[in-house]
mmCIF file of C-alpha atoms in Angstrom:
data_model
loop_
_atom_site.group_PDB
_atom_site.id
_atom_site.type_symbol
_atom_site.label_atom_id
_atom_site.label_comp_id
_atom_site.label_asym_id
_atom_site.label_seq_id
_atom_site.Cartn_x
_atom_site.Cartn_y
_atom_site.Cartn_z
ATOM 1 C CA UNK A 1 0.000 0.000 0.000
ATOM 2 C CA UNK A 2 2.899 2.636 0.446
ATOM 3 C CA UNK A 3 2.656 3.294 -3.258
ATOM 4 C CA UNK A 4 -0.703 4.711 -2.886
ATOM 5 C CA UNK A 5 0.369 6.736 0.180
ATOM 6 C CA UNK A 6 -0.247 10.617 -0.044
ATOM 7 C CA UNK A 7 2.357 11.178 2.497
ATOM 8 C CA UNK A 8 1.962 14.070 5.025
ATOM 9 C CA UNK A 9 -0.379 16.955 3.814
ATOM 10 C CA UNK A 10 -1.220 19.840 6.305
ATOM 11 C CA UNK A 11 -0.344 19.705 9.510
ATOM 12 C CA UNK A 12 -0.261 21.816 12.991
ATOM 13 C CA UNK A 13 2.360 22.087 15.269
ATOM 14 C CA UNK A 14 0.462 23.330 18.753
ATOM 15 C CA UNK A 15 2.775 24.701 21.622
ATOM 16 C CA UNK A 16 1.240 24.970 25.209
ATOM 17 C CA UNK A 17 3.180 26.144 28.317
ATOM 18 C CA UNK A 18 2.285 27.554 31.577
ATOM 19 C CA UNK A 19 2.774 31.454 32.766
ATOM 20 C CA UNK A 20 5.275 32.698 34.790
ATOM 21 C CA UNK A 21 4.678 32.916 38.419
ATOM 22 C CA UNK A 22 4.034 36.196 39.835
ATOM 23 C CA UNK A 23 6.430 38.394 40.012
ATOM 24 C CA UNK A 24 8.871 37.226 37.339
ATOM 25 C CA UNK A 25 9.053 38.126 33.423
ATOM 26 C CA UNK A 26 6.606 36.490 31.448
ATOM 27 C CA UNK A 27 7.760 33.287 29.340
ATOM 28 C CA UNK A 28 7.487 33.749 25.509
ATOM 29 C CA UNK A 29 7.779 30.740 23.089
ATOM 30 C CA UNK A 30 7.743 30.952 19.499
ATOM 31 C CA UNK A 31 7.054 28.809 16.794
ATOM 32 C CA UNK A 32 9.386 28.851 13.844
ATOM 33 C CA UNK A 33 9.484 27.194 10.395
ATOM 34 C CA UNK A 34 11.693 27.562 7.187
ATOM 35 C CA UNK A 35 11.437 25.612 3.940
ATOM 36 C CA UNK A 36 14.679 24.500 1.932
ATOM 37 C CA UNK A 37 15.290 24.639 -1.338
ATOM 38 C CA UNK A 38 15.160 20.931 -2.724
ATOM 39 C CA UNK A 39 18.543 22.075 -4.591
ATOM 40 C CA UNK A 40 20.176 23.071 -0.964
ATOM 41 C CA UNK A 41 17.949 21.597 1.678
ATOM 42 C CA UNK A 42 20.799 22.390 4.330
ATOM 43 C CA UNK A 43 21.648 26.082 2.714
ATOM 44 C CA UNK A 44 19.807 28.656 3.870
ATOM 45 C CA UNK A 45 16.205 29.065 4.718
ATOM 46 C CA UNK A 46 14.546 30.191 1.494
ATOM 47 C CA UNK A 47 12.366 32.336 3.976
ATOM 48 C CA UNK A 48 11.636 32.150 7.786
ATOM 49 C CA UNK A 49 7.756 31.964 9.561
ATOM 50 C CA UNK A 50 7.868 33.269 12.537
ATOM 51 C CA UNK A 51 5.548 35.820 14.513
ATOM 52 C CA UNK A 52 4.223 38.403 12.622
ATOM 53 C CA UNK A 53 4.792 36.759 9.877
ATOM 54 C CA UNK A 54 3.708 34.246 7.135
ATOM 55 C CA UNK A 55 4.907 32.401 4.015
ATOM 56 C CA UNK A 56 4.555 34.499 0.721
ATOM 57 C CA UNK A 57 2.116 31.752 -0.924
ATOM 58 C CA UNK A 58 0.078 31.779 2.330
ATOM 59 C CA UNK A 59 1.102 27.365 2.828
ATOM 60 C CA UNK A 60 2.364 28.198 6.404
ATOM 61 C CA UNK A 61 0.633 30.477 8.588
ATOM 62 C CA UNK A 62 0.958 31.311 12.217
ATOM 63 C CA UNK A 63 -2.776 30.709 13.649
ATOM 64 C CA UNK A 64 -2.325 31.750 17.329
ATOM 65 C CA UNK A 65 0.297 33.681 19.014
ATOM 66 C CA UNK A 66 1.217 34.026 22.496
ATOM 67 C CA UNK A 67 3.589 36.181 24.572
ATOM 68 C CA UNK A 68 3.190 35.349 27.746
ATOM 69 C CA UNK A 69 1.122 31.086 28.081
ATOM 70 C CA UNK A 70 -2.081 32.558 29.533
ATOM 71 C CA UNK A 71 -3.972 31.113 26.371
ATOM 72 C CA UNK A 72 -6.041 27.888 27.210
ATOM 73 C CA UNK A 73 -4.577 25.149 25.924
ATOM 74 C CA UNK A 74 -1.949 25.452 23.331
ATOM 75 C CA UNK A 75 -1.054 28.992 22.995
ATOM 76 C CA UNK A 76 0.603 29.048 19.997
ATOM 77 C CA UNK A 77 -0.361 27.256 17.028
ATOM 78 C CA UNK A 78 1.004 26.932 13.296
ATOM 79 C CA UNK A 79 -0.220 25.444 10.320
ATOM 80 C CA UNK A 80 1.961 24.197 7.383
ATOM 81 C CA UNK A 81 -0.025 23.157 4.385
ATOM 82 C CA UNK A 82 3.072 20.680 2.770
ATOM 83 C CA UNK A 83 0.616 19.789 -0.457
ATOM 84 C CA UNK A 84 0.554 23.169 -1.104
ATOM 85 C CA UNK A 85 3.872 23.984 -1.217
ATOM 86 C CA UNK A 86 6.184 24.517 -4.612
ATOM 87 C CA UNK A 87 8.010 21.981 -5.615
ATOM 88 C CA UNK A 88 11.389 23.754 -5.471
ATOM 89 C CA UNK A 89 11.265 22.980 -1.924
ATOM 90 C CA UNK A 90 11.955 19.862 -0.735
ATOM 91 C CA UNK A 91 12.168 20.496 3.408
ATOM 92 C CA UNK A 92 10.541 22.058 5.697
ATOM 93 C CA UNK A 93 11.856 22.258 9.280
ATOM 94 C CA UNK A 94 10.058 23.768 12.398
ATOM 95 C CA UNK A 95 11.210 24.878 15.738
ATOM 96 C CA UNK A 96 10.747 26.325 18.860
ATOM 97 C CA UNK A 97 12.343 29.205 19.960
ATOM 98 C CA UNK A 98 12.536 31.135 23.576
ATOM 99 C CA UNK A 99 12.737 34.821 23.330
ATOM 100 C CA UNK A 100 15.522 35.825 25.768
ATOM 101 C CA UNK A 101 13.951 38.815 27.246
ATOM 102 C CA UNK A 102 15.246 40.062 29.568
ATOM 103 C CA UNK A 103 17.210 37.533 30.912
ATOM 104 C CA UNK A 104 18.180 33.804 29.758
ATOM 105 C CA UNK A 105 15.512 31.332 29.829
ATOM 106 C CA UNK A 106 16.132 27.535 29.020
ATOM 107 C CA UNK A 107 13.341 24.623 28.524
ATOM 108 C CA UNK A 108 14.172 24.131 32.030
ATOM 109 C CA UNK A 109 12.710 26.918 33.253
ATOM 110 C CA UNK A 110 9.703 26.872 31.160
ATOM 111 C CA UNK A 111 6.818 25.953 33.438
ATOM 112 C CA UNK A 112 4.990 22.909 31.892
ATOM 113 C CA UNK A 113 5.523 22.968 28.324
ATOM 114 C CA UNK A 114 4.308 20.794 25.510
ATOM 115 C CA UNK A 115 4.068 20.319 21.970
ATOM 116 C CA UNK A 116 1.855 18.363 19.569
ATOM 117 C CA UNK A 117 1.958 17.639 15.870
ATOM 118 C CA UNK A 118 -0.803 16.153 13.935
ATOM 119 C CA UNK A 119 -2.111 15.607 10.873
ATOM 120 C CA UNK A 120 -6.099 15.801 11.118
ATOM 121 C CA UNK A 121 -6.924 13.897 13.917
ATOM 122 C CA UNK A 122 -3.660 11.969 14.265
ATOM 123 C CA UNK A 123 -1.059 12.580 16.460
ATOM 124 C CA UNK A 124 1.983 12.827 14.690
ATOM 125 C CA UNK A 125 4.196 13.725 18.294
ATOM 126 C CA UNK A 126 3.935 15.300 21.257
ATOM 127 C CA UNK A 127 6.486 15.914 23.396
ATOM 128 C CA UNK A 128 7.298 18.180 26.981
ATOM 129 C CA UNK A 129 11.514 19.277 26.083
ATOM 130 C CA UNK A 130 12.171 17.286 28.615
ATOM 131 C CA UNK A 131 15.182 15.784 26.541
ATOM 132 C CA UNK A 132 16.567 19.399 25.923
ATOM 133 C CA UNK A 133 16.250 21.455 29.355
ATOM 134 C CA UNK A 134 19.122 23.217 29.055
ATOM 135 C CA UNK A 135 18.670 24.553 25.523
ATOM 136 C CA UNK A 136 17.513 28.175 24.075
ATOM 137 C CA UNK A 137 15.426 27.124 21.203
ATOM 138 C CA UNK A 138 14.752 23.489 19.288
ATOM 139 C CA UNK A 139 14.259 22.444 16.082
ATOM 140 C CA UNK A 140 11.044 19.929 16.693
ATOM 141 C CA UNK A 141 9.953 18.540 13.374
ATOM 142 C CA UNK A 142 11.538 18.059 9.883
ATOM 143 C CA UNK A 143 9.349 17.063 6.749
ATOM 144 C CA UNK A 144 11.371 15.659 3.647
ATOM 145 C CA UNK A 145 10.289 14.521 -0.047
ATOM 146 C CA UNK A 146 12.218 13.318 -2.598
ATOM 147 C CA UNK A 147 11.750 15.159 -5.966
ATOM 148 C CA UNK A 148 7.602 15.625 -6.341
ATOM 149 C CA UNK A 149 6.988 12.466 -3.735
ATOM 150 C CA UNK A 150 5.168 12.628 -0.963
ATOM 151 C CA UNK A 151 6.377 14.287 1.955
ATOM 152 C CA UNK A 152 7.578 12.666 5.074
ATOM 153 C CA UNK A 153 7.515 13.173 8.659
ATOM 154 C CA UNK A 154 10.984 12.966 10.680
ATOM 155 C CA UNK A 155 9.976 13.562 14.752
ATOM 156 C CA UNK A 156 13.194 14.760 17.019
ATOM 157 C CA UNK A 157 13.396 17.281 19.491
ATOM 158 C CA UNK A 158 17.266 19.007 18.851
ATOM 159 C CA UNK A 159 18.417 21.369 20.815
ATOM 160 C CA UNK A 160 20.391 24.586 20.288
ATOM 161 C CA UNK A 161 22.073 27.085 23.026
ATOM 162 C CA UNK A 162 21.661 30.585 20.648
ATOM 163 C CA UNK A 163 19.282 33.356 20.186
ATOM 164 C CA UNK A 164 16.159 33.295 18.297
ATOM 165 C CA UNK A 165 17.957 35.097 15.171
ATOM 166 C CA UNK A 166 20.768 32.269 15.402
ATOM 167 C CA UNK A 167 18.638 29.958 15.608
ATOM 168 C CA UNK A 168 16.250 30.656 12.245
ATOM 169 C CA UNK A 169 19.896 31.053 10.668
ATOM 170 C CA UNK A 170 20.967 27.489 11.952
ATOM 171 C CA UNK A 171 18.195 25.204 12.180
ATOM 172 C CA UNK A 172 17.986 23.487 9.329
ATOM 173 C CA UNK A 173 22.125 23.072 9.060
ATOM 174 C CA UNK A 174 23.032 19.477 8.357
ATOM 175 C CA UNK A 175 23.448 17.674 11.811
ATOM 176 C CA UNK A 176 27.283 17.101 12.861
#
């Protein structure tokens, strides 16, 4: 049956986490995607989604943003419509990213966070950065095709120690 498989279509990436106690700065998460050329697909981004923002075509869009967790549920919330996309691109990776205001915040210090992917109904992932506490940001999905296949889904929470403008410069490097 794999021949007839559409692969991965549209999915959202939800992030939840909790607010900062009284008191202390509030906690600001962002969800971050790039595509990559299918010519380079470890160059550099062809363009970044991130808040205020949105893809030029309109197949990735930022749905809910949060600056501070006191949403219900997930907070932030992203949409990435893969069938849509051109076929010049042949990855797609998405991230989380900590703003570091005004002091440095890990995962660690993120009051209950979470993250789930899913296509439709199905959960694709979920995951709490428990395997990354000590990291700034993380790259949390990567979706892959092969000329004008399907696209795939490759879970994996990585985790990177930089700012949020590193980080949408390095995320989609090649792993060492």
């Amino acid at each position: 049956m794999n021949g007839l498989s559409k692969g991965i279509r549209k999915v959202e990436i939800a992030l939840r986490w909790d607010p900062s106690p009284p008191g202390e700065p509030p906690t600001d998460l962002d969800l971050v995607a790039a595509p990559y050329l299918a010519s380079d697909p470890h160059g550099d981004p062809a363009y970044v989604v991130h808040f205020d923002s949105r893809s030029p075509d309109g197949t990735i869009i930022l749905d809910r943003d949060s600056t501070d967790g006191k949403g219900f549920g997930y907070d932030e919330v992203m949409t990435v419509e893969l069938d849509r996309l051109a076929e010049r691109y042949g990855r797609v990776v998405v991230g989380v990213a900590i703003q570091q205001h005004p002091a440095l915040r890990t995962f660690s210090g993120v009051a209950n966070p979470g993250l789930r992917i899913r296509e439709g109904y199905d959960v694709l992932a979920e995951d709490d950065f428990g395997g990354v506490p000590g990291a700034t940001a993380a790259t949390v999905a990567e979706f892959v095709r092969e000329g004008t296949g399907p696209w795939e889904f490759r879970p994996g929470v990585r985790g990177f120690s930089s700012d949020p403008a590193d980080f949408a410069r390095t995320m989609g490097a090649a792993r060492r």
